[in-house]
Amino acid sequence: MRFPRIGPRRVNPLGLRRIRRCFLITAAASDYTYN
């Protein structure tokens, strides 16, 4: 994490992927709980 907020696009893909995965897991858990 040496880069400041100048190059967020290089760290964005990984973060976005991680967030998407967490979101998918939460959605699946919610679906399982609601069902």
XYZ file of N, CA and C in Angstrom:
105
model
N 0.862 -1.199 0.000
C 0.000 0.000 0.000
C 0.892 1.241 0.000
N 1.847 1.291 -0.920
C 2.715 2.474 -0.998
C 2.048 3.549 -1.842
N 1.209 3.140 -2.789
C 0.596 4.155 -3.655
C -0.503 4.912 -2.914
N -0.519 6.214 -3.053
C -1.601 7.007 -2.440
C -2.907 6.796 -3.194
N -3.729 7.822 -3.249
C -5.020 7.670 -3.948
C -4.870 8.074 -5.414
N -3.658 7.980 -5.946
C -3.471 8.398 -7.347
C -3.813 7.229 -8.275
N -3.509 6.015 -7.862
C -3.783 4.865 -8.734
C -4.723 3.871 -8.081
N -5.968 4.242 -7.899
C -6.920 3.305 -7.282
C -7.407 2.257 -8.278
N -7.157 2.504 -9.572
C -7.658 1.547 -10.574
C -6.830 0.263 -10.507
N -5.592 0.349 -10.058
C -4.774 -0.878 -10.012
C -5.209 -1.732 -8.831
N -5.649 -1.116 -7.764
C -6.065 -1.898 -6.589
C -7.571 -2.147 -6.632
N -8.256 -1.473 -7.551
C -9.717 -1.612 -7.608
C -10.152 -3.024 -7.999
N -9.582 -3.602 -9.055
C -10.028 -4.931 -9.481
C -10.022 -5.947 -8.343
N -8.945 -5.999 -7.594
C -8.886 -6.980 -6.497
C -9.934 -6.652 -5.440
N -9.992 -5.395 -5.045
C -10.969 -5.003 -4.022
C -12.385 -5.280 -4.504
N -12.639 -4.936 -5.768
C -13.991 -5.148 -6.302
C -14.308 -6.644 -6.297
N -13.325 -7.435 -6.686
C -13.549 -8.879 -6.729
C -13.843 -9.389 -5.321
N -13.070 -8.902 -4.352
C -13.262 -9.362 -2.978
C -14.645 -8.949 -2.490
N -15.009 -7.693 -2.769
C -16.326 -7.212 -2.317
C -17.427 -8.029 -2.999
N -17.239 -8.289 -4.276
C -18.266 -9.042 -5.015
C -18.401 -10.438 -4.410
N -17.281 -11.035 -4.063
C -17.326 -12.389 -3.499
C -18.044 -12.343 -2.149
N -17.697 -11.352 -1.338
C -18.358 -11.228 -0.026
C -19.850 -11.009 -0.234
N -20.190 -10.163 -1.211
C -21.604 -9.884 -1.472
C -22.318 -11.170 -1.889
N -21.653 -11.942 -2.741
C -22.275 -13.198 -3.192
C -22.489 -14.130 -2.002
N -21.485 -14.215 -1.148
C -21.601 -15.104 0.025
C -22.733 -14.622 0.929
N -22.802 -13.298 1.134
C -23.870 -12.768 1.996
C -25.227 -13.010 1.363
N -25.314 -12.799 0.049
C -26.598 -13.012 -0.636
C -27.010 -14.478 -0.496
N -26.061 -15.383 -0.686
C -26.374 -16.809 -0.566
C -26.817 -17.118 0.862
N -26.131 -16.562 1.838
C -26.497 -16.809 3.240
C -27.895 -16.257 3.509
N -28.175 -15.055 3.003
C -29.503 -14.460 3.215
C -30.563 -15.345 2.560
N -30.293 -15.776 1.335
C -31.253 -16.632 0.630
C -31.487 -17.906 1.444
N -30.409 -18.488 1.929
C -30.532 -19.729 2.698
C -31.350 -19.482 3.969
N -31.086 -18.340 4.622
C -31.818 -18.053 5.863
C -33.280 -17.758 5.567
N -33.527 -16.983 4.518
C -34.921 -16.637 4.197
C -35.677 -17.872 3.715
N -34.998 -18.721 2.979
C -35.658 -19.932 2.500
C -35.741 -20.931 3.642
